[in-house]
Coordinates of C-alpha atoms and ligand atoms in Angstrom, one line a residue:
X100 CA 74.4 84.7 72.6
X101 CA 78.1 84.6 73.2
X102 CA 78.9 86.4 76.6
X103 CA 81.3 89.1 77.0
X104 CA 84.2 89.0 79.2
X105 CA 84.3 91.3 81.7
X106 CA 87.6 92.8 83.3
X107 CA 86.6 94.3 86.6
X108 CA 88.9 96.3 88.7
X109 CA 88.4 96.4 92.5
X110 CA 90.6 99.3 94.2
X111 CA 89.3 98.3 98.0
X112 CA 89.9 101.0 100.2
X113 CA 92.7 102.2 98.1
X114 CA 93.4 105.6 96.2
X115 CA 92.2 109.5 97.1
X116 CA 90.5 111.1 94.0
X117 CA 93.8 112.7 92.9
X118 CA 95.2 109.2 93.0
X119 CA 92.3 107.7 91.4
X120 CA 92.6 110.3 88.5
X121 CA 96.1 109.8 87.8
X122 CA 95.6 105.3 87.4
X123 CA 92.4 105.8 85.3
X124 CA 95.0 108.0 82.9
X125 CA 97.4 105.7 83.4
X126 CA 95.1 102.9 82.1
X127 CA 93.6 104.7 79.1
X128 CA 97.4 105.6 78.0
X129 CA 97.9 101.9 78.4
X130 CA 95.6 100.4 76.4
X131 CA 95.0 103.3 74.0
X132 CA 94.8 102.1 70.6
X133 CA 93.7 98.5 71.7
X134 CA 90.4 97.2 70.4
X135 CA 88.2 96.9 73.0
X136 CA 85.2 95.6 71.5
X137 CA 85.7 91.8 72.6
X138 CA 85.7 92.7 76.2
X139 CA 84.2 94.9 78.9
X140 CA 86.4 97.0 81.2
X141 CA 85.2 98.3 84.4
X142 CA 87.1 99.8 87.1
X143 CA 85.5 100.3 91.1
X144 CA 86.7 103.1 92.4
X145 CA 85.7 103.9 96.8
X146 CA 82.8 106.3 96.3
X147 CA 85.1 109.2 97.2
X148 CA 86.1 108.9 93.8
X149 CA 83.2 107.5 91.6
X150 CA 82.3 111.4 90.7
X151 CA 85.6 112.5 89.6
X152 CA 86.2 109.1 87.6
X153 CA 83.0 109.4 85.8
X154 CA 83.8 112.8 84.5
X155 CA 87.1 111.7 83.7
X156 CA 86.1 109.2 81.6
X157 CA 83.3 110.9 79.8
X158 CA 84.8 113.7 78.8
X159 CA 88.1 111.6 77.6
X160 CA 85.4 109.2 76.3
X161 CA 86.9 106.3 78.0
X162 CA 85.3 103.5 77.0
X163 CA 85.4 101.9 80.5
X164 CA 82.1 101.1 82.4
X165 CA 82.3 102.5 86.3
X166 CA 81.1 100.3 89.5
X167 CA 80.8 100.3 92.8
X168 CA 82.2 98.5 95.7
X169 CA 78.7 98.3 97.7
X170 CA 75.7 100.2 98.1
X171 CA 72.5 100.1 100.7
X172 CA 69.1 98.3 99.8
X173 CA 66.9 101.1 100.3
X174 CA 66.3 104.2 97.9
X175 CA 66.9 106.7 100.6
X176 CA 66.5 106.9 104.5
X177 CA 68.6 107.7 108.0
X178 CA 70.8 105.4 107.1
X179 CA 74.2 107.6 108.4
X180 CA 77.4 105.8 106.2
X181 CA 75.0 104.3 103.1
X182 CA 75.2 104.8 99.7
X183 CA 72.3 104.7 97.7
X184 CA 71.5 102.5 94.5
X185 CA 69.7 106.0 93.3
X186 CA 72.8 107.6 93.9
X187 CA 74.6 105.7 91.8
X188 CA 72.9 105.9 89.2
X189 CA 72.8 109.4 88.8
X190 CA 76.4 108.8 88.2
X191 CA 76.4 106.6 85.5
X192 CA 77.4 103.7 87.4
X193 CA 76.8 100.2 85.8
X194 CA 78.1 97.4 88.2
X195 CA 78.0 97.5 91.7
X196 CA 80.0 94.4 93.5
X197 CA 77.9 93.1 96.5
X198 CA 79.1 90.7 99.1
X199 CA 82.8 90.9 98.1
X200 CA 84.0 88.5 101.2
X201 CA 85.4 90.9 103.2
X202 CA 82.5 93.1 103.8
X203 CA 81.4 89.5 104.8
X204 CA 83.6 88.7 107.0
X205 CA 84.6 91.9 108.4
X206 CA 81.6 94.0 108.0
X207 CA 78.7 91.5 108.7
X208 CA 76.9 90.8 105.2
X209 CA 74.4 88.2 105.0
X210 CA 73.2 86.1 102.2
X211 CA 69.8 87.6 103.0
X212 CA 71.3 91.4 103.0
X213 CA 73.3 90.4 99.5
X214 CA 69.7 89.6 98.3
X215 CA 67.9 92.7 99.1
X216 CA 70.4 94.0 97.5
X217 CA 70.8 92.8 94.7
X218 CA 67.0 93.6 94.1
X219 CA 67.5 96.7 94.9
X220 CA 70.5 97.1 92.3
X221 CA 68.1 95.7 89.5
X222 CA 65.5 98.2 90.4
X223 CA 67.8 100.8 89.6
X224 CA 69.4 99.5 86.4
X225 CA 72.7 98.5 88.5
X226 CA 74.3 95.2 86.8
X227 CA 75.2 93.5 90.5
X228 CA 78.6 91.5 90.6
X229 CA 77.7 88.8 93.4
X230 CA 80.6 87.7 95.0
X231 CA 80.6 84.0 96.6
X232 CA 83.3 81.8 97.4
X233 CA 85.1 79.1 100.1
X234 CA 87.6 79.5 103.1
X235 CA 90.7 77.4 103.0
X236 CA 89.1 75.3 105.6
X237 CA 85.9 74.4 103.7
X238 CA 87.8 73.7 101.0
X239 CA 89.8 71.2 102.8
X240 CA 86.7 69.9 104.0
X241 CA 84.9 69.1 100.9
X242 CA 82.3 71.6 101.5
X243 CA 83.6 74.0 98.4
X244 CA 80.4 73.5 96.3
X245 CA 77.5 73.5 99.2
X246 CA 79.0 76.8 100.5
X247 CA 78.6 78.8 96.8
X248 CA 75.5 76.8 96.1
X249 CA 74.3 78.6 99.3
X250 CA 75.4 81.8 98.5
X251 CA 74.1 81.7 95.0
X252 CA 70.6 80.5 96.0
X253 CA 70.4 82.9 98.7
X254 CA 71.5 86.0 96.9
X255 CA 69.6 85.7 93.5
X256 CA 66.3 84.4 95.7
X257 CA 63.2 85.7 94.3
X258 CA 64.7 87.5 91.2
X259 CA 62.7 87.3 87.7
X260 CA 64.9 85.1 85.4
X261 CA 65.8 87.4 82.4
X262 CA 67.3 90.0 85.0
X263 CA 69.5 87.0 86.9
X264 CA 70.6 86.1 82.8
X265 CA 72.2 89.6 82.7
X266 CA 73.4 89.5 86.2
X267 CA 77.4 88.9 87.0
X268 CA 78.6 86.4 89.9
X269 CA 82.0 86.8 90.7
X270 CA 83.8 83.3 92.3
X271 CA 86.5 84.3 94.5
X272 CA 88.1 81.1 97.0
X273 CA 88.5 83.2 100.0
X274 CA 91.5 81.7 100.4
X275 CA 93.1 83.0 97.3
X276 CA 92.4 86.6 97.7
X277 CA 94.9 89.1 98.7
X278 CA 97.3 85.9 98.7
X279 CA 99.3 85.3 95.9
X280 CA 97.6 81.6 95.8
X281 CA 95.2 81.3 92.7
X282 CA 92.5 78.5 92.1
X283 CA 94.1 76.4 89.3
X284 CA 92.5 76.9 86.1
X285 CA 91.0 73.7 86.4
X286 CA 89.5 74.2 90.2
X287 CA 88.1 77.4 89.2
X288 CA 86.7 76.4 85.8
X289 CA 85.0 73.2 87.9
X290 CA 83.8 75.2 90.5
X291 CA 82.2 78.2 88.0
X292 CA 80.9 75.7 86.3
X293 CA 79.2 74.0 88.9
X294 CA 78.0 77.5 89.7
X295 CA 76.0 77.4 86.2
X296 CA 74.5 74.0 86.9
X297 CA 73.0 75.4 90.5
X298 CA 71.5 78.4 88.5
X299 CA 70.0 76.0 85.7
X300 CA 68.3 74.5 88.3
X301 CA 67.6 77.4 90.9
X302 CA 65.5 79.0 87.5
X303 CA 64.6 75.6 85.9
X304 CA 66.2 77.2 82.4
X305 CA 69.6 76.1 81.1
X306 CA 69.4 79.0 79.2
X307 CA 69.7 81.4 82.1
X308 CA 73.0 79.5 83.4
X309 CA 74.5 80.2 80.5
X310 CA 73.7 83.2 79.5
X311 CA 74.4 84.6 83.2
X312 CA 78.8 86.0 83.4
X313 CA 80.7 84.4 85.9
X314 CA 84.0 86.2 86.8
X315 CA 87.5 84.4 88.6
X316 CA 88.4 86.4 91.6
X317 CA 91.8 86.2 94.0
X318 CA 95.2 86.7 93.2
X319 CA 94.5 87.7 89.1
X320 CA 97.6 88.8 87.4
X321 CA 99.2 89.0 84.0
X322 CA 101.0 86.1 84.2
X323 CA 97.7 83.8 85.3
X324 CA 94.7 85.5 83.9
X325 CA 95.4 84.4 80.3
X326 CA 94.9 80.2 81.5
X327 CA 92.0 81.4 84.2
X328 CA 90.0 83.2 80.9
X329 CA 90.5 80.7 78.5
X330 CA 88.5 78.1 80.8
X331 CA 85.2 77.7 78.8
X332 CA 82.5 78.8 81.5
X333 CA 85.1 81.8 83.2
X334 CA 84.4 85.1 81.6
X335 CA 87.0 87.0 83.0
X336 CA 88.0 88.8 86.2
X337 CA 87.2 90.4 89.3
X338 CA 91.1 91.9 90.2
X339 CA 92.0 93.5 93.5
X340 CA 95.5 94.2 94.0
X341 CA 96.4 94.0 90.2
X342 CA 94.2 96.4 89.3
X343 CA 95.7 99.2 91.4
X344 CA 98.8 99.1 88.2
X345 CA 97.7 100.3 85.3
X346 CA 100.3 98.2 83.8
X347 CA 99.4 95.2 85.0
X348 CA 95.7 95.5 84.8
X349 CA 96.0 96.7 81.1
X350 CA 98.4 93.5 80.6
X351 CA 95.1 91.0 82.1
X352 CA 92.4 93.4 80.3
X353 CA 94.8 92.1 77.0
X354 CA 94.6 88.7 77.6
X355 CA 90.5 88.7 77.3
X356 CA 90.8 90.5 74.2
Ligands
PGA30 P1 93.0 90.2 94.7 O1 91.5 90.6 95.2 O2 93.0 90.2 93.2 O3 93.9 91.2 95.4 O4 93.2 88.8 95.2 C1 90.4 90.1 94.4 C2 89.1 90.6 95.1 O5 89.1 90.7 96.4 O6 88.1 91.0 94.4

């Protein structure tokens, strides 16, 4: 089965509720009257805003999907801060993004967390978006593939086939996040690629790495994401900044259509 692109948009820690409801507008005026069949469009709001977005987009019957940033592992518990994967379903939510590279590197998320996870997310109907990727330095050192095989292996450990087939990894090069610096086509459609081959194997099915989406991340923008998508094993993109412009977001979401 062919795999649908999907056009994820991370706000970060950006946007109050107002703010949120005014770019979700802004992004169904922009690419109102556009077919969206061919791909999926998903934005992330903080949780502050998940409620008011999902409202928003039902009762304009947006045809956008809604994910999260993160969520905790465990249904429900003294856990002061956490989100729970119950709780987001309640809301509708369909994709939850876990270990994005910052909560790695700033918020101290570990392969083995990202895996519980990601269980967790499955449990509960929650499509994960498992971000891995390299610093600048271990791509300089060669060391690009063992550090996302790692990831990979460790974050999808001990989860049933068909479920890591409908799954969603997201390859973002640390270094090109945030940065303005974007993998070249070619780098990111070896590396994603490579990512495939590591989940043939991981499973023992080819099938499963190719039926699984693997997302670009870092530095997407209208100008780039046209030459990123049309690398055969990259189906489409996870965009931070870009996706804070309705303009510019609704310009990538039209080059995976
Ligand atoms: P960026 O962020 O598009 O701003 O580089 C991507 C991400 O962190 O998911």
């Amino acid at each position: 089965m062919a795999r649908k692109p999907l056009i994820a948009g991370n706000w970060k820690m950006f946007k109050t509720h107002l703010e949120a409801i005014k770019l979700v507008q802004q992004l169904g005026y922009e690419l109102a009257g556009h077919d969206l069949s061919a791909a999926e469009v998903a934005v992330c709001p903080p949780f502050t805003s998940l409620r008011t977005v999902q409202t928003l987009m039902e009762d304009d019957r947006m045809e956008f999907a809604l994910g999260a940033q993160n969520m905790h592992s465990e249904d429900e518990g003294a856990f002061t801060g956490e989100v729970s994967p119950v709780m987001l379903q309640a809301l509708r939510v369909r994709y939850v993004i876990l270990g994005h590279s910052e909560r790695r590197e700033l918020l101290g998320e570990t392969d083995e967390g990202v895996n519980q996870k990601a269980k967790a997310a499955f449990k509960h109907e929650l499509t994960p978006i498992m971000c891995c990727g390299e610093t600048e330095a271990e791509r300089e050192g060669g060391l690009t593939q063992s550090k996302v095989e790692g990831q990979v292996r460790k974050g999808l450990a001990g989860v049933k086939d068909e479920l890591v087939a409908r799954s969603v990894i997201a390859y973002e090069p640390i270094w090109a996040i945030g940065t303005g610096k974007t993998a070249t086509p070619d780098d990111a459609q070896e590396t994603v690629s490579f990512i495939r081959s590591v989940i043939a194997k991981q499973f023992g099915d080819e099938e499963v790495g190719t039926a699984i989406r693997i997302l670009y991340g870092g530095s997407v923008k209208a100008g780039n994401a046209k030459a990123l998508f049309d690398q055969p094993d990259i189906d489409g993109g996870l965009v931070g900044g870009a996706s804070l412009d309705a303009g510019e977001f609704a310009a990538i979401v039209k080059s995976a259509l």
